[in-house]
Coordinates of C-alpha atoms in Angstrom, one line a residue:
Chain X
M20 CA 3.0 -23.3 32.6
K21 CA 6.3 -22.0 33.6
R22 CA 8.5 -21.0 30.7
L23 CA 12.2 -22.0 30.8
K24 CA 14.8 -19.7 29.4
L25 CA 16.1 -22.3 27.0
D26 CA 12.7 -23.3 25.6
W27 CA 13.7 -22.1 22.2
L28 CA 16.5 -24.7 22.2
I29 CA 15.2 -27.5 24.3
L30 CA 11.8 -27.9 22.7
P31 CA 13.0 -28.2 19.1
L32 CA 15.7 -30.7 20.3
F33 CA 13.0 -32.7 22.0
G34 CA 10.9 -32.7 18.8
L35 CA 13.9 -33.9 16.9
A36 CA 14.6 -36.7 19.4
V37 CA 11.0 -37.9 19.0
I38 CA 11.2 -38.0 15.3
L39 CA 14.6 -39.8 15.4
A40 CA 13.2 -42.4 17.8
A41 CA 10.2 -43.0 15.6
W42 CA 12.6 -43.4 12.7
A43 CA 14.8 -45.8 14.5
I44 CA 11.9 -47.9 15.8
S45 CA 10.3 -48.0 12.3
S46 CA 13.5 -49.2 10.7
A47 CA 14.0 -51.8 13.4
T48 CA 10.4 -53.1 13.1
W49 CA 8.0 -52.8 10.2
A50 CA 10.1 -50.9 7.6
S51 CA 13.0 -53.2 7.2
N52 CA 14.3 -51.5 4.1
L53 CA 14.5 -48.1 5.8
P54 CA 18.1 -47.5 7.0
S55 CA 18.4 -46.6 10.7
P56 CA 19.6 -43.1 11.7
L57 CA 23.0 -44.5 12.6
K58 CA 23.5 -46.3 9.3
T59 CA 22.3 -43.2 7.4
W60 CA 25.0 -41.2 9.1
E61 CA 27.7 -43.7 8.5
S62 CA 26.9 -44.0 4.8
S63 CA 26.5 -40.2 4.4
R64 CA 29.6 -39.2 6.3
D65 CA 31.8 -38.7 3.2
Y66 CA 29.3 -36.6 1.5
V67 CA 28.8 -34.4 4.5
L68 CA 32.3 -34.1 5.7
Q69 CA 33.7 -33.5 2.3
P70 CA 30.9 -31.4 1.0
F71 CA 32.6 -30.1 -2.1
A72 CA 34.4 -33.2 -3.2
K73 CA 34.1 -34.4 -6.8
R74 CA 34.7 -38.1 -7.2
G75 CA 32.6 -38.5 -10.4
E76 CA 29.7 -37.1 -12.3
M77 CA 27.1 -38.5 -9.9
D78 CA 29.4 -38.9 -6.9
Q79 CA 30.1 -35.5 -5.4
G80 CA 29.9 -33.8 -2.0
I81 CA 26.4 -32.9 -1.0
L82 CA 27.0 -29.1 -1.0
R83 CA 28.5 -29.4 -4.5
F84 CA 25.2 -31.0 -5.7
T85 CA 23.3 -28.4 -3.8
W86 CA 25.2 -25.7 -5.5
Y87 CA 24.4 -27.0 -8.9
S88 CA 20.7 -27.1 -8.0
L89 CA 20.8 -23.6 -6.5
V90 CA 22.4 -22.2 -9.7
L91 CA 19.6 -23.7 -11.8
V92 CA 16.9 -22.5 -9.4
A93 CA 18.4 -19.0 -9.4
Q94 CA 18.2 -18.9 -13.2
G95 CA 14.7 -20.2 -13.4
Y96 CA 13.5 -18.0 -10.5
A97 CA 15.1 -14.9 -12.1
L98 CA 13.2 -15.7 -15.2
A99 CA 10.0 -16.1 -13.2
V100 CA 10.4 -12.8 -11.5
L101 CA 11.3 -10.9 -14.6
V102 CA 8.3 -12.3 -16.5
G103 CA 5.9 -12.5 -13.6
T104 CA 6.2 -9.0 -12.2
P105 CA 5.3 -7.1 -15.4
I106 CA 2.4 -9.5 -16.0
G107 CA 1.3 -8.8 -12.4
F108 CA 1.4 -5.1 -13.1
L109 CA -0.7 -5.5 -16.2
L110 CA -3.2 -7.6 -14.4
G111 CA -3.5 -5.0 -11.6
L112 CA -3.6 -2.0 -13.9
S113 CA -5.8 -3.1 -16.8
R114 CA -9.3 -4.5 -16.2
T115 CA -9.4 -5.7 -19.8
F116 CA -6.0 -7.5 -19.5
A117 CA -7.2 -9.1 -16.2
R118 CA -10.5 -10.3 -17.8
T119 CA -8.6 -11.7 -20.7
F120 CA -5.9 -13.7 -19.0
D121 CA -7.2 -14.3 -15.5
P122 CA -9.2 -17.5 -16.4
L123 CA -6.1 -18.8 -18.2
I124 CA -3.9 -18.2 -15.2
Q125 CA -6.3 -19.8 -12.8
I126 CA -6.2 -22.9 -15.1
L127 CA -2.5 -23.1 -15.6
R128 CA -1.6 -22.3 -11.9
P129 CA -2.5 -25.7 -10.4
V130 CA -0.6 -27.7 -13.1
S131 CA 2.1 -29.8 -11.5
P132 CA 5.8 -29.4 -12.4
L133 CA 5.8 -33.1 -13.4
A134 CA 3.3 -32.2 -16.1
W135 CA 5.2 -29.1 -17.4
L136 CA 8.6 -30.8 -17.6
P137 CA 7.9 -33.1 -20.6
L138 CA 6.5 -30.1 -22.4
G139 CA 9.6 -28.1 -21.6
L140 CA 11.8 -30.9 -22.9
V141 CA 9.7 -31.0 -26.1
L142 CA 9.9 -27.2 -26.5
F143 CA 13.7 -27.3 -26.4
L144 CA 14.2 -30.6 -28.2
N145 CA 16.1 -28.9 -31.0
T146 CA 18.8 -27.6 -28.6
G147 CA 20.0 -31.2 -28.4
K148 CA 22.1 -31.9 -25.3
E149 CA 20.9 -28.7 -23.5
A150 CA 17.3 -29.7 -23.8
G151 CA 17.3 -31.0 -20.2
T152 CA 18.6 -27.7 -18.8
Y153 CA 16.3 -25.5 -20.8
G154 CA 13.3 -27.7 -20.1
A155 CA 14.1 -27.6 -16.3
L156 CA 14.5 -23.8 -16.5
F157 CA 11.2 -23.5 -18.3
T158 CA 9.5 -25.7 -15.7
I159 CA 10.9 -23.8 -12.8
A160 CA 10.0 -20.4 -14.3
I161 CA 6.4 -21.3 -15.2
C162 CA 5.6 -23.1 -11.9
S163 CA 7.1 -20.5 -9.6
M164 CA 5.8 -17.5 -11.5
W165 CA 2.2 -17.5 -10.2
P166 CA 2.6 -16.2 -6.7
T167 CA 4.7 -13.3 -8.1
V168 CA 2.0 -12.6 -10.7
L169 CA -0.9 -12.7 -8.4
N170 CA 0.6 -10.9 -5.4
T171 CA 1.9 -8.1 -7.6
A172 CA -1.6 -7.8 -9.2
V173 CA -3.2 -7.6 -5.7
G174 CA -0.6 -5.1 -4.6
V175 CA -1.3 -2.8 -7.6
R176 CA -5.0 -2.9 -7.0
A177 CA -4.4 -2.1 -3.3
V178 CA -2.4 1.1 -3.9
P179 CA -4.3 3.7 -1.9
Q180 CA -6.4 6.1 -3.9
D181 CA -4.8 9.0 -2.0
Y182 CA -1.4 8.2 -3.4
L183 CA -2.8 8.0 -6.9
N184 CA -4.5 11.4 -6.3
V185 CA -1.2 12.9 -5.3
G186 CA 0.2 11.8 -8.7
R187 CA -2.9 13.1 -10.5
V188 CA -2.7 16.5 -8.9
L189 CA 1.0 16.8 -9.8
K190 CA 0.2 15.5 -13.3
L191 CA 3.0 13.0 -13.1
S192 CA 4.0 11.3 -16.3
R193 CA 3.1 7.6 -16.7
W194 CA 6.7 6.7 -16.1
K195 CA 7.0 8.8 -12.9
M196 CA 3.6 7.5 -11.7
L197 CA 5.0 3.9 -12.1
T198 CA 8.4 4.5 -10.6
R199 CA 7.6 7.0 -7.9
I200 CA 4.2 5.8 -6.8
L201 CA 3.0 2.4 -8.1
I202 CA 6.2 0.4 -7.7
P203 CA 7.1 1.6 -4.2
A204 CA 3.5 1.2 -3.0
T205 CA 3.4 -2.4 -4.4
L206 CA 6.8 -3.4 -3.2
P207 CA 5.7 -5.2 0.0
Y208 CA 3.2 -7.3 -2.0
M209 CA 5.8 -8.0 -4.6
F210 CA 8.2 -9.3 -2.1
T211 CA 5.6 -11.6 -0.6
G212 CA 5.1 -13.0 -4.1
F213 CA 8.9 -13.3 -4.6
R214 CA 9.3 -15.3 -1.3
L215 CA 6.5 -17.7 -2.2
S216 CA 7.9 -18.1 -5.7
L217 CA 11.3 -19.0 -4.5
G218 CA 9.8 -21.7 -2.3
I219 CA 8.1 -23.2 -5.3
A220 CA 11.2 -22.9 -7.5
W221 CA 13.0 -25.0 -4.9
L222 CA 10.2 -27.5 -4.8
V223 CA 10.3 -27.9 -8.6
I224 CA 14.1 -28.3 -8.9
V225 CA 14.0 -31.8 -7.3
A226 CA 11.3 -33.0 -9.7
A227 CA 13.1 -31.4 -12.7
E228 CA 16.4 -33.0 -11.8
M229 CA 14.9 -36.4 -11.1
L230 CA 13.3 -36.5 -14.6
T231 CA 16.3 -35.1 -16.5
G232 CA 19.0 -36.9 -14.5
R233 CA 21.0 -33.7 -14.1
P234 CA 23.7 -33.6 -11.4
G235 CA 22.2 -31.9 -8.4
V236 CA 20.6 -32.7 -5.1
G237 CA 17.4 -34.1 -6.7
G238 CA 19.3 -36.0 -9.4
F239 CA 21.5 -37.5 -6.8
L240 CA 18.5 -38.6 -4.8
W241 CA 16.9 -40.4 -7.7
Q242 CA 20.2 -42.0 -8.8
E243 CA 20.8 -43.3 -5.3
Y244 CA 17.3 -44.7 -5.2
N245 CA 18.0 -46.6 -8.4
S246 CA 21.4 -47.8 -7.0
L247 CA 19.6 -49.0 -3.8
I248 CA 21.6 -46.7 -1.5
Y249 CA 18.6 -45.6 0.5
E250 CA 20.6 -43.8 3.1
H251 CA 21.3 -41.1 0.6
I252 CA 17.7 -40.5 -0.1
I253 CA 17.3 -39.5 3.5
L254 CA 20.4 -37.3 3.4
S255 CA 19.1 -35.6 0.3
I256 CA 15.7 -34.9 1.9
I257 CA 17.3 -33.4 4.9
V258 CA 19.5 -31.2 2.8
I259 CA 16.7 -30.1 0.5
G260 CA 14.6 -29.2 3.6
L261 CA 17.4 -27.2 5.2
V262 CA 18.2 -25.3 2.1
G263 CA 14.5 -24.5 1.5
F264 CA 14.2 -23.3 5.1
V265 CA 17.3 -21.0 4.8
L266 CA 16.1 -19.6 1.5
D267 CA 12.7 -18.8 3.0
R268 CA 14.3 -17.1 6.0
L269 CA 16.5 -15.0 3.8
M270 CA 13.5 -13.9 1.7
S271 CA 11.5 -13.1 4.9
L272 CA 14.4 -10.9 6.1
L273 CA 14.3 -9.0 2.8
E274 CA 10.6 -8.8 2.8
S275 CA 10.4 -7.3 6.3
R276 CA 12.9 -4.6 5.2
F277 CA 10.5 -3.5 2.5
K278 CA 7.4 -3.8 4.7
T279 CA 8.5 -0.8 6.8
A280 CA 9.5 1.3 3.8
Chain O
M14 CA -14.6 42.7 -11.8
K15 CA -14.3 39.3 -13.4
P16 CA -14.1 36.5 -10.8
F17 CA -10.8 34.6 -10.5
L18 CA -12.6 31.3 -10.0
E19 CA -16.1 30.7 -11.2
L20 CA -18.1 27.6 -10.6
S21 CA -21.3 27.4 -12.4
Q22 CA -24.0 24.8 -12.1
I23 CA -21.6 22.2 -10.7
G24 CA -23.3 19.0 -9.8
K25 CA -22.5 15.4 -9.0
T26 CA -24.8 12.4 -9.3
Y27 CA -23.8 8.7 -9.0
P28 CA -25.8 6.0 -10.6
T29 CA -27.3 3.5 -8.2
P30 CA -27.8 -0.1 -9.1
A31 CA -31.6 0.1 -8.4
G32 CA -33.7 3.2 -8.7
P33 CA -32.9 6.8 -9.5
P34 CA -29.3 8.1 -9.4
A35 CA -28.1 9.5 -6.2
V36 CA -27.7 13.3 -6.3
I37 CA -24.8 14.4 -4.1
V38 CA -24.4 18.0 -5.1
E39 CA -26.6 20.0 -7.3
N40 CA -26.5 23.4 -8.9
F41 CA -23.5 24.7 -7.0
N42 CA -22.5 28.2 -8.0
L43 CA -19.7 30.2 -6.5
R44 CA -17.3 33.0 -7.5
L45 CA -14.0 33.7 -5.8
R46 CA -12.1 37.0 -6.2
K47 CA -8.3 36.8 -6.7
G48 CA -6.6 36.5 -3.4
E49 CA -9.7 35.6 -1.5
F50 CA -9.9 33.0 1.3
V51 CA -13.2 31.2 1.2
T52 CA -14.3 28.4 3.5
L53 CA -17.0 25.8 2.7
I54 CA -18.7 24.7 5.9
G55 CA -21.4 22.1 6.4
H56 CA -22.2 18.9 8.1
S57 CA -20.0 15.9 7.5
G58 CA -21.3 13.9 4.5
C59 CA -23.0 17.0 3.0
G60 CA -20.9 16.9 -0.1
K61 CA -18.4 19.7 0.6
S62 CA -15.4 17.4 0.0
T63 CA -17.0 16.3 -3.3
V64 CA -17.2 19.9 -4.4
L65 CA -13.5 20.4 -3.5
S66 CA -12.6 17.1 -5.3
M67 CA -14.4 18.3 -8.4
I68 CA -12.5 21.6 -8.4
A69 CA -9.3 19.7 -7.9
G70 CA -10.2 17.6 -10.9
L71 CA -10.0 14.4 -9.0
T72 CA -13.8 13.7 -9.4
E73 CA -15.5 14.5 -12.6
P74 CA -18.5 16.8 -12.2
S75 CA -21.7 15.4 -13.7
T76 CA -22.9 18.8 -14.7
G77 CA -21.6 22.3 -14.9
G78 CA -18.1 23.7 -15.4
M79 CA -15.5 26.0 -14.0
I80 CA -13.3 28.8 -15.1
L81 CA -10.0 29.5 -13.3
A82 CA -8.1 32.7 -14.2
G83 CA -10.0 33.0 -17.5
R84 CA -9.6 29.5 -18.6
E85 CA -11.9 26.5 -18.4
V86 CA -10.4 23.7 -16.4
A87 CA -11.0 20.0 -16.5
G88 CA -9.0 17.2 -15.0
A89 CA -6.4 17.5 -12.3
G90 CA -3.3 19.6 -12.5
P91 CA -0.6 21.4 -10.5
D92 CA -2.3 24.8 -11.0
R93 CA -4.5 23.7 -8.2
G94 CA -2.5 22.7 -5.1
V95 CA -4.4 20.4 -2.8
V96 CA -3.8 19.9 0.9
F97 CA -5.5 16.6 1.7
Q98 CA -7.1 15.8 5.0
A99 CA -4.7 12.9 5.7
P100 CA -1.5 14.6 4.5
C101 CA -1.0 11.9 1.9
L102 CA 2.7 12.1 1.9
L103 CA 4.3 9.2 0.1
P104 CA 5.8 7.1 2.9
W105 CA 8.8 5.9 0.9
F106 CA 10.0 9.5 0.4
T107 CA 11.3 12.0 2.9
A108 CA 9.4 15.2 3.5
F109 CA 11.8 17.0 1.2
E110 CA 11.5 14.4 -1.5
N111 CA 7.7 14.6 -1.3
V112 CA 7.9 18.3 -1.9
M113 CA 10.5 17.9 -4.6
L114 CA 8.2 15.5 -6.5
G115 CA 5.9 18.4 -7.2
V116 CA 8.6 21.0 -7.6
D117 CA 10.3 18.9 -10.3
Q118 CA 7.0 18.8 -12.1
V119 CA 6.2 22.5 -12.0
Y120 CA 9.6 24.1 -12.3
Y121 CA 11.0 21.9 -15.0
T122 CA 12.9 24.8 -16.6
A123 CA 14.8 25.6 -13.4
D124 CA 18.1 23.8 -12.7
A125 CA 18.4 21.3 -9.9
E126 CA 19.9 23.7 -7.4
E127 CA 17.1 26.2 -7.9
R128 CA 14.5 23.5 -7.4
R129 CA 16.2 22.3 -4.3
Q130 CA 16.1 25.8 -2.9
I131 CA 12.4 26.2 -3.7
A132 CA 11.6 23.0 -1.8
E133 CA 13.8 24.0 1.1
Y134 CA 12.3 27.4 1.3
Y135 CA 8.8 26.2 1.7
L136 CA 9.7 23.5 4.1
S137 CA 11.5 25.9 6.3
V138 CA 8.7 28.4 6.2
V139 CA 6.3 25.8 7.5
G140 CA 8.8 25.0 10.2
L141 CA 10.3 21.8 8.9
G142 CA 13.8 23.2 8.4
E143 CA 15.3 20.7 10.7
A144 CA 13.2 17.7 9.9
M145 CA 12.8 17.9 6.1
H146 CA 15.0 14.8 5.5
L147 CA 12.9 12.5 7.6
R148 CA 10.4 10.1 6.3
P149 CA 6.7 10.6 7.3
A150 CA 6.8 7.7 9.7
S151 CA 9.2 9.6 11.9
L152 CA 7.2 12.8 11.8
S153 CA 4.3 13.7 14.1
Q154 CA 0.9 14.2 12.6
G155 CA 1.2 17.9 12.7
M156 CA 4.6 17.9 11.0
R157 CA 3.3 15.7 8.3
Q158 CA 0.5 18.2 7.6
R159 CA 3.1 21.0 7.6
A160 CA 4.9 19.1 4.8
G161 CA 1.5 18.7 3.1
I162 CA 1.1 22.4 3.2
A163 CA 4.6 23.1 2.0
R164 CA 4.0 20.7 -0.9
A165 CA 0.9 22.5 -2.0
F166 CA 2.4 26.0 -1.8
A167 CA 5.7 24.9 -3.5
L168 CA 3.7 24.2 -6.6
S169 CA 3.0 27.9 -6.7
P170 CA -0.6 27.1 -7.7
K171 CA -3.2 29.6 -8.9
L172 CA -5.7 28.1 -6.5
L173 CA -5.2 26.4 -3.2
L174 CA -7.6 23.7 -2.2
L175 CA -7.7 22.5 1.4
D176 CA -9.8 19.5 2.4
E177 CA -10.3 19.6 6.2
P178 CA -6.5 19.9 6.5
F179 CA -6.5 20.2 10.3
G180 CA -9.3 17.8 11.0
M181 CA -7.0 15.1 12.3
L182 CA -4.9 17.3 14.6
D183 CA -5.2 18.1 18.3
S184 CA -6.5 21.6 18.9
L185 CA -3.2 23.2 19.9
T186 CA -1.4 21.9 16.8
R187 CA -4.5 23.0 14.8
Y188 CA -4.2 26.6 16.1
E189 CA -0.5 26.6 15.3
L190 CA -1.0 25.3 11.7
Q191 CA -3.8 27.7 11.1
E192 CA -1.4 30.5 11.7
V193 CA 1.3 28.9 9.5
L194 CA -1.3 28.6 6.7
L195 CA -2.5 32.2 7.1
D196 CA 1.0 33.5 7.1
L197 CA 1.9 31.6 3.9
W198 CA -1.4 32.6 2.3
Q199 CA -0.7 36.3 3.0
R200 CA 2.9 36.2 1.8
N201 CA 2.0 34.5 -1.5
Q202 CA -1.3 36.2 -2.2
K203 CA -3.0 33.0 -3.0
T204 CA -6.7 32.4 -3.7
A205 CA -7.8 29.6 -1.4
L206 CA -10.8 27.4 -0.9
M207 CA -11.0 25.4 2.2
V208 CA -13.4 22.8 3.5
T209 CA -14.0 22.5 7.2
H210 CA -16.6 21.8 9.8
D211 CA -14.9 23.9 12.4
V212 CA -16.8 27.2 12.9
D213 CA -13.9 29.0 14.7
E214 CA -11.4 27.9 12.0
A215 CA -13.7 29.2 9.3
L216 CA -14.1 32.6 11.0
F217 CA -10.4 33.0 11.8
L218 CA -9.1 32.2 8.3
S219 CA -11.7 33.3 5.8
D220 CA -13.0 36.4 4.0
R221 CA -16.3 34.6 3.3
V222 CA -17.9 31.5 4.7
V223 CA -20.1 29.5 2.4
M224 CA -22.6 27.4 4.3
M225 CA -23.7 24.3 2.4
T226 CA -27.1 22.7 2.9
N227 CA -27.3 19.1 3.8
G228 CA -27.3 16.4 1.2
P229 CA -28.6 14.8 -0.8
A230 CA -28.6 17.4 -3.5
A231 CA -26.5 19.8 -1.4
T232 CA -25.9 23.3 -2.6
V233 CA -24.9 26.7 -1.4
G234 CA -27.1 27.7 1.5
E235 CA -26.0 31.1 2.8
V236 CA -22.8 33.1 2.4
L237 CA -21.4 35.0 5.4
E238 CA -19.0 37.9 4.9
V239 CA -16.2 37.9 7.5
G240 CA -14.9 41.4 7.5
F241 CA -12.3 41.4 10.2
P242 CA -9.2 43.4 9.2
R243 CA -6.0 41.5 8.3
P244 CA -3.5 40.5 9.5
R245 CA -5.7 38.9 12.1
S246 CA -4.8 37.7 15.5
R247 CA -6.8 35.2 17.4
A248 CA -6.8 37.3 20.6
Q249 CA -8.1 40.3 18.8
L250 CA -10.8 38.3 17.1
L251 CA -11.9 36.8 20.4
A252 CA -12.2 40.3 21.9
D253 CA -14.5 41.5 19.1
P254 CA -18.2 41.2 19.8
A255 CA -18.9 40.9 16.1
Y256 CA -17.0 37.6 16.2
Y257 CA -19.6 36.1 18.4
A258 CA -22.5 37.4 16.3
L259 CA -21.0 35.7 13.3
R260 CA -20.4 32.6 15.2
E261 CA -24.0 32.5 16.4
Q262 CA -25.2 33.0 12.9
L263 CA -23.0 30.1 11.6
I264 CA -24.0 27.7 14.3
G265 CA -27.6 28.7 13.9
F266 CA -27.5 27.8 10.3
L267 CA -25.8 24.5 10.9
E268 CA -28.2 23.5 13.7
E269 CA -31.3 24.5 11.8
R270 CA -30.1 22.5 8.8
S271 CA -29.3 19.5 10.9
H272 CA -32.9 19.5 12.1
L273 CA -34.0 19.2 8.5
R274 CA -32.4 15.8 8.3
P275 CA -34.9 12.9 8.2
V276 CA -34.9 11.2 11.5
A277 CA -35.9 7.6 11.8
A278 CA -38.9 6.9 14.0
P279 CA -38.0 5.8 17.5
P280 CA -38.0 2.0 18.0
P281 CA -41.3 0.6 19.3
A282 CA -41.3 0.0 23.0
V283 CA -41.2 -3.7 23.4
P284 CA -40.9 -5.0 26.9
P285 CA -38.0 -7.4 27.4
P286 CA -39.2 -11.0 27.3
S287 CA -39.8 -12.4 30.8
R288 CA -38.5 -15.9 31.3
P289 CA -39.1 -18.3 34.1
A290 CA -36.2 -18.1 36.5
A291 CA -35.2 -21.7 35.8
S292 CA -34.1 -20.9 32.2
R293 CA -31.6 -18.4 33.5
R294 CA -29.3 -21.1 34.7
P295 CA -26.2 -21.3 32.5
L296 CA -26.6 -24.8 31.1
Q297 CA -30.2 -24.1 30.2
R298 CA -29.2 -20.8 28.6
L299 CA -26.6 -22.6 26.6
L300 CA -29.1 -25.2 25.4
G301 CA -31.6 -22.6 24.6
A302 CA -29.0 -20.7 22.5
L303 CA -28.1 -23.9 20.7
T304 CA -31.6 -24.9 19.8
A305 CA -32.4 -21.3 18.8
A306 CA -29.4 -21.3 16.5

């Protein structure tokens, strides 16, 4: 087939048109409660065109909500990276540590954020009003930690023996062995883990905000569902998707920089 | 005179899951004088790299021990500089930083400026004066090995261990680097032990060539004295009839030993199955393959 120069633009636009058509047809036929694309746009216009407006606690511009969510994700994700990377190193370096904790990790890893959140709330119940925030942070951190932990461990185990031999011949101290050889050699794997973790952190935020009712893009979505403003559910989904996509792209850029190093 | 390096009864065996342990090297004895250049030669897989790795302290010997400069050594350390086959430069450091990593370890009493000068000196001697601040990825294979040599010499080790350092280079680069190595070795009066399977390289560089028997249970076969005067030049060596006699002797040993290897019996002569012509048709063949699977 002949390739057009504008394939990269035309084909995605065509895909979008197909989905929009399916959406419009669905809302006009069998899904009568689904707002049509046009209605969705009309209802969302204020939120999109004044993205940073603040009209009330749960009535703010969409980017303002997104910002709240991003701040919470950044905190939880930072916690995940700070805790997960050392655990990954320990898993990769020590056979005993790996044997001790690997089964536990394999069991905790598939637990859904929806299951962690109540536990997080209980854990921080004595903080009173802040319990929601801490519970959400706990949930984001524990759910998004695993890819960082596992990828770091794989990376540490994959450090070429040759590099370790260089360190042994030079009799490097443990600290130098870690900072000059192990960490740089593991960095590409670590960044793969960081990227996957960020994706999960962003997935978890929506669930966490829904259950805690925090202002944010997920909290907004749930509130508008309860207020029967279905257009805003769709708006929120689109924004969540776009933000997740951008985050992933940014992390890939960072990752590819370290791949070559 | 007491030897500078003495290896006695060095051996390496690995346990195997079933049956008796595999003996790689057995009863390996060797003495090196100070300032001597000795090559270990043998077929690939005969265990010569294992011997070198044990001397470097990267593999623990199962039996025996070694004395270097009057002291028993165990474990790895910078008193034995190793030039690895793949140069093993750390890719996240420049050539200079790779050398500095070792220099910082060995000359910890010197100040930063002195250490920098040491690293720069060795890098420029091996011909990397211009390229020392490049990462290995931007260096050619030959330049990387130059950096590997500089790193080993910059440690100012008592003993230099070289594990087929030129094995991955094209022959022109190999000749060039052999001379770089010889020059550095002569300047620094090092004791060196090199593993190679290149007969000409062994003769050009060494005072003695140690021929290893084939594994399993490899050990010292014969030792050949190479008495050419130093400094040597390749042209001078090639003009010397004694060179060819030694070469003959080396190759003779290697060939003879290679015949000692167990050879599997030739496969029985089975005639190809003759099929009726009809079954050669594509569809039939496909069906046949499917039913066979």
